[in-house]
Amino acid sequence: MTPIAVAYITAAQGGGDSERWTRMLGEALGRPVDMRVWPNIGRAEDVTVALAWKAPGGALARFPNLRLIVSLGMGVDHLLLDAKLPADIPIVRIMDEGLIGQMSEYAIYYALRHHRAIPAYEASQRARQWKVEDFVDTADRRIGIMGLGAIGTDVARKFLGLGFPTSGWSRTPRNLVGIACHHGAAGLDAFLAGTDILVDVLPLTPETTGMIDGRLLGKLPKGAYFINMARGGHVVDADLLAALDSGHLSGATLDVFNEEPLPGSHPYWTHPKVLVTPHIAGETNPRTAAASVADNIRRLEAGQPLIHTIDRAAGY
Ligand code: GLV
């Protein structure tokens, strides 16, 4: 069977996972994949499909016969930043149940850690102190999810399943059973006022860049907790630090940053109310993601509509 020539393009730390992608995509397609791993792309004319994660600027413009760009992450901000991104080629993203499940695990783990006062118990153990912290009923801890796409929906449903009152905010209206859904600028204040743990899973777009600033954080109730597993670019760092230092926020778990890797001198590293993880909340897993890529390649070849497509104008 003729192999399909696919470019694998990433400038991310660690170089990605091209061997597993070659194997898993080949299995999902039922046909060999001739993977061209950037920058060793061979004859650029052969390539019709590109898998990209943080591709170097201009890289995708190198393939004259490219017909499909696949984002290897759920977010596509990394692609849309490329000034030379070919204009008329469809962009799809992976839809990875594995990654979505990991994101939910991450949010739930850090939310429960805060909810059950685990940091206080850890400190008590170190001090050999038998000390019971105040009890907060699950019914009194309101979870608010910003972003109700595939990830936000899964996260919200799982929090709801644990018994937390759960609400969501999104740009456009959504309707999810059991979840109080707010939308648009008009819905933001009410959403924030009813959120004790804010979980950010929004895409990074011009509209959401710098959105989490002092004004927005000020609308959360005093003592609220913030979990960012979306994009650091949403946050005005100085405002978040000020909200933590004033005691308005009780703490934050941050997986994503304005600059990654987070510079060694950044105050987040040592802030007593901040937990830092290195952008690991959801790792794309070729085992679970390859099926959606293979599905789109088959659709492309059969002239059928693609799925999980990106709206370049909306930015996600
Ligand atoms: C990770 O950040 C992703 O967008 O998948």
CSV table of C-alpha atoms and ligand atoms in Angstrom, one decimal:
chain,number,residue,atom,x,y,z
A,1,MET,CA,0.0,0.0,0.0
A,2,THR,CA,1.4,3.5,-0.8
A,3,PRO,CA,2.6,5.2,2.2
A,4,ILE,CA,1.3,8.7,3.0
A,5,ALA,CA,3.9,11.4,3.4
A,6,VAL,CA,3.2,13.3,6.6
A,7,ALA,CA,5.4,16.1,8.1
A,8,TYR,CA,5.9,16.2,11.8
A,9,ILE,CA,6.9,19.7,12.9
A,10,THR,CA,7.6,20.8,16.4
A,11,ALA,CA,10.1,23.1,18.0
A,12,ALA,CA,8.9,22.2,21.4
A,13,GLN,CA,11.3,21.1,24.1
A,14,GLY,CA,12.0,17.4,23.9
A,15,GLY,CA,11.3,17.2,20.2
A,16,GLY,CA,7.9,15.5,20.6
A,17,ASP,CA,6.9,12.0,19.9
A,18,SER,CA,7.4,11.3,16.2
A,19,GLU,CA,8.1,7.6,16.5
A,20,ARG,CA,4.9,6.9,18.4
A,21,TRP,CA,2.9,9.1,16.0
A,22,THR,CA,4.3,7.2,13.0
A,23,ARG,CA,3.3,3.9,14.5
A,24,MET,CA,-0.1,4.9,16.0
A,25,LEU,CA,-1.2,6.9,12.9
A,26,GLY,CA,-0.1,4.1,10.6
A,27,GLU,CA,-2.2,1.6,12.7
A,28,ALA,CA,-5.2,4.0,12.8
A,29,LEU,CA,-5.0,4.5,9.0
A,30,GLY,CA,-4.2,0.9,8.2
A,31,ARG,CA,-1.4,2.1,5.9
A,32,PRO,CA,2.2,3.0,6.4
A,33,VAL,CA,3.1,6.6,7.2
A,34,ASP,CA,6.2,8.1,5.7
A,35,MET,CA,6.9,10.5,8.5
A,36,ARG,CA,9.1,13.5,7.6
A,37,VAL,CA,10.4,14.9,10.9
A,38,TRP,CA,11.3,18.5,10.8
A,39,PRO,CA,13.8,19.8,9.7
A,40,ASN,CA,14.5,16.6,7.7
A,41,ILE,CA,11.5,16.9,5.4
A,42,GLY,CA,12.9,15.3,2.2
A,43,ARG,CA,11.0,16.3,-1.0
A,44,ALA,CA,8.6,18.9,0.4
A,45,GLU,CA,6.2,18.3,-2.6
A,46,ASP,CA,5.3,14.8,-1.3
A,47,VAL,CA,3.8,16.0,1.9
A,48,THR,CA,0.0,16.5,2.0
A,49,VAL,CA,-0.6,16.4,5.8
A,50,ALA,CA,1.3,18.2,8.5
A,51,LEU,CA,1.2,17.4,12.2
A,52,ALA,CA,2.3,20.5,14.1
A,53,TRP,CA,2.9,21.6,17.6
A,54,LYS,CA,4.7,24.9,18.1
A,55,ALA,CA,6.1,24.8,14.6
A,56,PRO,CA,8.9,27.2,13.8
A,57,GLY,CA,7.5,30.3,12.0
A,58,GLY,CA,7.3,29.8,8.2
A,59,ALA,CA,7.7,26.0,8.4
A,60,LEU,CA,4.2,25.2,7.2
A,61,ALA,CA,4.6,27.4,4.2
A,62,ARG,CA,7.4,25.1,2.9
A,63,PHE,CA,5.0,22.4,1.6
A,64,PRO,CA,3.5,23.3,-1.8
A,65,ASN,CA,1.0,20.4,-1.8
A,66,LEU,CA,-0.2,20.6,1.8
A,67,ARG,CA,-3.9,19.9,2.2
A,68,LEU,CA,-4.4,19.6,5.9
A,69,ILE,CA,-2.8,21.0,9.0
A,70,VAL,CA,-3.3,19.1,12.2
A,71,SER,CA,-2.6,20.8,15.6
A,72,LEU,CA,-1.2,18.2,17.9
A,73,GLY,CA,-2.5,20.2,20.9
A,74,MET,CA,-6.1,21.1,21.7
A,75,GLY,CA,-5.0,24.8,21.6
A,76,VAL,CA,-4.2,26.3,18.2
A,77,ASP,CA,-2.8,29.7,19.2
A,78,HIS,CA,0.7,28.3,18.5
A,79,LEU,CA,-0.3,27.9,14.8
A,80,LEU,CA,-2.2,31.1,14.3
A,81,LEU,CA,0.8,33.2,15.5
A,82,ASP,CA,2.7,32.2,12.3
A,83,ALA,CA,2.6,35.1,9.9
A,84,LYS,CA,3.3,32.8,7.0
A,85,LEU,CA,0.7,30.2,7.9
A,86,PRO,CA,-0.8,29.1,4.5
A,87,ALA,CA,-4.1,30.9,4.2
A,88,ASP,CA,-6.5,28.4,2.6
A,89,ILE,CA,-5.5,25.1,4.1
A,90,PRO,CA,-7.9,23.7,6.7
A,91,ILE,CA,-6.7,23.4,10.2
A,92,VAL,CA,-8.1,20.7,12.5
A,93,ARG,CA,-7.0,19.8,16.0
A,94,ILE,CA,-6.7,16.5,17.6
A,95,MET,CA,-9.6,15.4,19.7
A,96,ASP,CA,-7.9,13.4,22.4
A,97,GLU,CA,-10.1,11.7,25.1
A,98,GLY,CA,-6.9,10.8,26.9
A,99,LEU,CA,-5.8,14.5,27.1
A,100,ILE,CA,-9.3,15.6,28.1
A,101,GLY,CA,-9.4,13.1,30.9
A,102,GLN,CA,-6.0,14.2,32.1
A,103,MET,CA,-7.1,17.8,32.2
A,104,SER,CA,-10.1,16.9,34.3
A,105,GLU,CA,-7.8,14.9,36.7
A,106,TYR,CA,-5.6,17.9,37.1
A,107,ALA,CA,-8.4,20.3,37.9
A,108,ILE,CA,-10.1,17.9,40.3
A,109,TYR,CA,-6.8,17.0,42.1
A,110,TYR,CA,-5.8,20.6,42.7
A,111,ALA,CA,-9.4,21.7,43.5
A,112,LEU,CA,-9.8,18.9,46.1
A,113,ARG,CA,-6.4,19.7,47.5
A,114,HIS,CA,-7.6,23.2,48.2
A,115,HIS,CA,-11.1,22.1,49.2
A,116,ARG,CA,-9.9,19.6,51.8
A,117,ALA,CA,-7.2,21.9,53.2
A,118,ILE,CA,-4.5,19.4,52.4
A,119,PRO,CA,-1.7,22.0,52.4
A,120,ALA,CA,-2.7,22.9,56.0
A,121,TYR,CA,-2.7,19.2,57.0
A,122,GLU,CA,0.7,18.7,55.4
A,123,ALA,CA,2.1,21.7,57.5
A,124,SER,CA,0.4,20.3,60.6
A,125,GLN,CA,2.1,16.9,60.1
A,126,ARG,CA,5.5,18.6,59.7
A,127,ALA,CA,4.8,20.3,63.1
A,128,ARG,CA,3.5,17.1,64.7
A,129,GLN,CA,0.2,18.8,65.3
A,130,TRP,CA,-3.2,17.1,65.5
A,131,LYS,CA,-5.3,20.0,64.2
A,132,VAL,CA,-8.6,19.8,62.4
A,133,GLU,CA,-9.3,22.5,59.9
A,134,ASP,CA,-12.7,24.1,59.3
A,135,PHE,CA,-15.1,21.9,57.4
A,136,VAL,CA,-16.4,23.2,54.1
A,137,ASP,CA,-19.4,21.3,52.7
A,138,THR,CA,-19.0,20.3,49.1
A,139,ALA,CA,-22.4,21.9,48.5
A,140,ASP,CA,-20.9,25.2,49.6
A,141,ARG,CA,-17.8,25.2,47.3
A,142,ARG,CA,-18.8,26.5,44.0
A,143,ILE,CA,-16.7,25.6,41.0
A,144,GLY,CA,-16.6,27.9,38.0
A,145,ILE,CA,-15.2,26.7,34.6
A,146,MET,CA,-14.2,29.3,32.1
A,147,GLY,CA,-14.4,27.8,28.7
A,148,LEU,CA,-17.0,25.2,27.9
A,149,GLY,CA,-15.5,23.4,24.9
A,150,ALA,CA,-14.6,19.7,24.9
A,151,ILE,CA,-12.3,20.1,27.9
A,152,GLY,CA,-14.5,22.5,29.9
A,153,THR,CA,-17.5,20.3,29.4
A,154,ASP,CA,-15.8,17.2,30.7
A,155,VAL,CA,-14.3,19.1,33.7
A,156,ALA,CA,-17.6,20.6,34.6
A,157,ARG,CA,-19.5,17.3,34.4
A,158,LYS,CA,-16.9,15.6,36.6
A,159,PHE,CA,-17.1,18.3,39.3
A,160,LEU,CA,-20.8,18.1,39.2
A,161,GLY,CA,-20.5,14.3,39.6
A,162,LEU,CA,-18.5,14.9,42.8
A,163,GLY,CA,-21.4,17.0,44.2
A,164,PHE,CA,-19.9,20.5,43.7
A,165,PRO,CA,-22.3,23.2,42.5
A,166,THR,CA,-20.8,23.9,39.1
A,167,SER,CA,-21.2,26.7,36.7
A,168,GLY,CA,-19.5,27.7,33.4
A,169,TRP,CA,-18.8,30.7,31.3
A,170,SER,CA,-18.2,30.7,27.6
A,171,ARG,CA,-18.1,33.3,24.8
A,172,THR,CA,-21.3,31.9,23.1
A,173,PRO,CA,-24.3,30.3,24.9
A,174,ARG,CA,-24.0,26.7,26.0
A,175,ASN,CA,-26.6,24.4,27.5
A,176,LEU,CA,-25.3,21.7,29.8
A,177,VAL,CA,-27.6,19.7,32.1
A,178,GLY,CA,-27.1,20.5,35.8
A,179,ILE,CA,-24.5,23.2,35.1
A,180,ALA,CA,-25.3,26.9,35.4
A,181,CYS,CA,-24.1,28.3,32.0
A,182,HIS,CA,-23.3,32.0,31.6
A,183,HIS,CA,-22.0,33.6,28.5
A,184,GLY,CA,-20.6,36.7,26.9
A,185,ALA,CA,-19.5,39.9,28.6
A,186,ALA,CA,-23.0,40.3,30.1
A,187,GLY,CA,-22.8,37.0,31.9
A,188,LEU,CA,-19.3,37.3,33.3
A,189,ASP,CA,-19.9,39.2,36.6
A,190,ALA,CA,-22.6,36.8,37.8
A,191,PHE,CA,-20.4,33.9,36.9
A,192,LEU,CA,-17.5,35.3,38.8
A,193,ALA,CA,-19.6,36.3,41.9
A,194,GLY,CA,-20.7,32.7,42.2
A,195,THR,CA,-17.3,31.0,41.8
A,196,ASP,CA,-15.1,29.8,44.8
A,197,ILE,CA,-12.7,27.9,42.6
A,198,LEU,CA,-12.1,29.3,39.1
A,199,VAL,CA,-10.8,26.8,36.5
A,200,ASP,CA,-9.5,28.3,33.3
A,201,VAL,CA,-9.7,26.2,30.1
A,202,LEU,CA,-10.3,29.0,27.6
A,203,PRO,CA,-8.5,29.1,24.3
A,204,LEU,CA,-6.0,31.9,23.8
A,205,THR,CA,-7.4,34.4,21.4
A,206,PRO,CA,-7.0,38.2,21.0
A,207,GLU,CA,-10.2,38.5,23.2
A,208,THR,CA,-8.9,36.3,26.0
A,209,THR,CA,-5.4,37.6,26.1
A,210,GLY,CA,-4.9,39.5,29.4
A,211,MET,CA,-8.5,38.8,30.3
A,212,ILE,CA,-7.6,37.6,33.8
A,213,ASP,CA,-6.6,40.9,35.3
A,214,GLY,CA,-7.2,42.7,38.6
A,215,ARG,CA,-10.7,43.8,37.6
A,216,LEU,CA,-11.8,40.3,36.8
A,217,LEU,CA,-10.1,38.7,39.9
A,218,GLY,CA,-11.7,41.4,42.0
A,219,LYS,CA,-15.1,40.1,41.0
A,220,LEU,CA,-14.5,36.7,42.6
A,221,PRO,CA,-15.5,36.3,46.2
A,222,LYS,CA,-12.8,36.9,48.8
A,223,GLY,CA,-10.8,33.7,49.4
A,224,ALA,CA,-11.4,32.3,45.9
A,225,TYR,CA,-8.9,29.9,44.4
A,226,PHE,CA,-7.6,30.0,40.8
A,227,ILE,CA,-6.5,27.1,38.6
A,228,ASN,CA,-5.0,27.9,35.2
A,229,MET,CA,-4.5,25.0,32.9
A,230,ALA,CA,-5.2,26.9,29.7
A,231,ARG,CA,-2.8,29.5,28.6
A,232,GLY,CA,-0.5,31.9,30.6
A,233,GLY,CA,-1.4,34.6,28.2
A,234,HIS,CA,-4.8,35.0,29.8
A,235,VAL,CA,-3.3,36.3,33.0
A,236,VAL,CA,-1.8,39.7,33.9
A,237,ASP,CA,0.8,38.2,36.3
A,238,ALA,CA,1.3,41.4,38.4
A,239,ASP,CA,-2.5,41.5,39.0
A,240,LEU,CA,-2.6,37.9,40.0
A,241,LEU,CA,0.3,38.3,42.4
A,242,ALA,CA,-1.4,41.4,43.9
A,243,ALA,CA,-4.7,39.5,44.4
A,244,LEU,CA,-2.8,36.7,46.2
A,245,ASP,CA,-0.7,39.1,48.3
A,246,SER,CA,-3.7,41.2,49.4
A,247,GLY,CA,-5.5,38.0,50.6
A,248,HIS,CA,-8.3,38.4,48.0
A,249,LEU,CA,-7.3,35.1,46.5
A,250,SER,CA,-6.4,32.2,48.8
A,251,GLY,CA,-4.1,30.5,46.3
A,252,ALA,CA,-3.4,29.5,42.7
A,253,THR,CA,-2.3,26.4,40.8
A,254,LEU,CA,-0.6,27.4,37.5
A,255,ASP,CA,0.4,25.0,34.8
A,256,VAL,CA,0.8,27.6,32.0
A,257,PHE,CA,2.7,30.9,31.9
A,258,ASN,CA,3.2,34.0,29.8
A,259,GLU,CA,6.7,32.7,29.3
A,260,GLU,CA,7.5,29.0,29.1
A,261,PRO,CA,9.7,27.6,30.6
A,262,LEU,CA,8.9,29.9,33.5
A,263,PRO,CA,12.1,31.9,34.1
A,264,GLY,CA,14.0,31.0,37.2
A,265,SER,CA,13.7,34.5,38.6
A,266,HIS,CA,9.8,34.5,38.4
A,267,PRO,CA,8.0,35.2,41.7
A,268,TYR,CA,5.6,32.3,41.1
A,269,TRP,CA,8.3,29.8,41.8
A,270,THR,CA,8.6,30.7,45.5
A,271,HIS,CA,5.3,32.3,46.2
A,272,PRO,CA,3.8,30.5,49.3
A,273,LYS,CA,0.3,30.5,47.7
A,274,VAL,CA,1.3,29.4,44.3
A,275,LEU,CA,1.8,25.8,43.0
A,276,VAL,CA,3.7,25.6,39.7
A,277,THR,CA,3.6,22.7,37.3
A,278,PRO,CA,5.5,22.7,33.9
A,279,HIS,CA,2.6,22.7,31.4
A,280,ILE,CA,1.7,19.0,32.0
A,281,ALA,CA,-2.0,19.2,32.8
A,282,GLY,CA,-2.8,17.4,29.6
A,283,GLU,CA,-0.3,15.7,27.4
A,284,THR,CA,-1.3,14.7,23.9
A,285,ASN,CA,-1.2,10.9,23.8
A,286,PRO,CA,-0.8,9.5,20.3
A,287,ARG,CA,-2.4,6.3,21.4
A,288,THR,CA,-5.7,8.1,22.1
A,289,ALA,CA,-5.3,11.0,19.6
A,290,ALA,CA,-4.4,9.1,16.4
A,291,ALA,CA,-7.9,7.9,15.6
A,292,SER,CA,-9.2,11.5,15.2
A,293,VAL,CA,-6.3,12.4,12.9
A,294,ALA,CA,-6.8,9.3,10.8
A,295,ASP,CA,-10.5,10.0,10.6
A,296,ASN,CA,-9.7,13.5,9.2
A,297,ILE,CA,-7.1,12.1,6.7
A,298,ARG,CA,-9.7,9.7,5.4
A,299,ARG,CA,-12.3,12.4,5.1
A,300,LEU,CA,-9.9,14.6,3.3
A,301,GLU,CA,-9.1,11.9,0.8
A,302,ALA,CA,-12.8,11.0,0.3
A,303,GLY,CA,-13.7,14.7,-0.1
A,304,GLN,CA,-15.9,14.6,3.0
A,305,PRO,CA,-16.3,17.4,5.5
A,306,LEU,CA,-13.6,17.5,8.1
A,307,ILE,CA,-14.2,17.4,11.8
A,308,HIS,CA,-12.7,19.3,14.8
A,309,THR,CA,-12.0,22.2,12.4
A,310,ILE,CA,-10.7,25.5,13.5
A,311,ASP,CA,-12.4,28.8,12.9
A,312,ARG,CA,-9.4,31.0,12.1
A,313,ALA,CA,-11.4,34.2,12.7
A,314,ALA,CA,-12.6,33.1,16.2
A,315,GLY,CA,-9.1,31.8,17.0
A,316,TYR,CA,-10.2,28.3,18.2
B,1,GLV,C1,-1.7,22.0,25.3
B,1,GLV,O1,-1.4,23.0,25.8
B,1,GLV,C2,-2.7,21.9,24.2
B,1,GLV,O2,-3.1,22.9,23.7
B,1,GLV,O3,-3.0,20.7,23.9
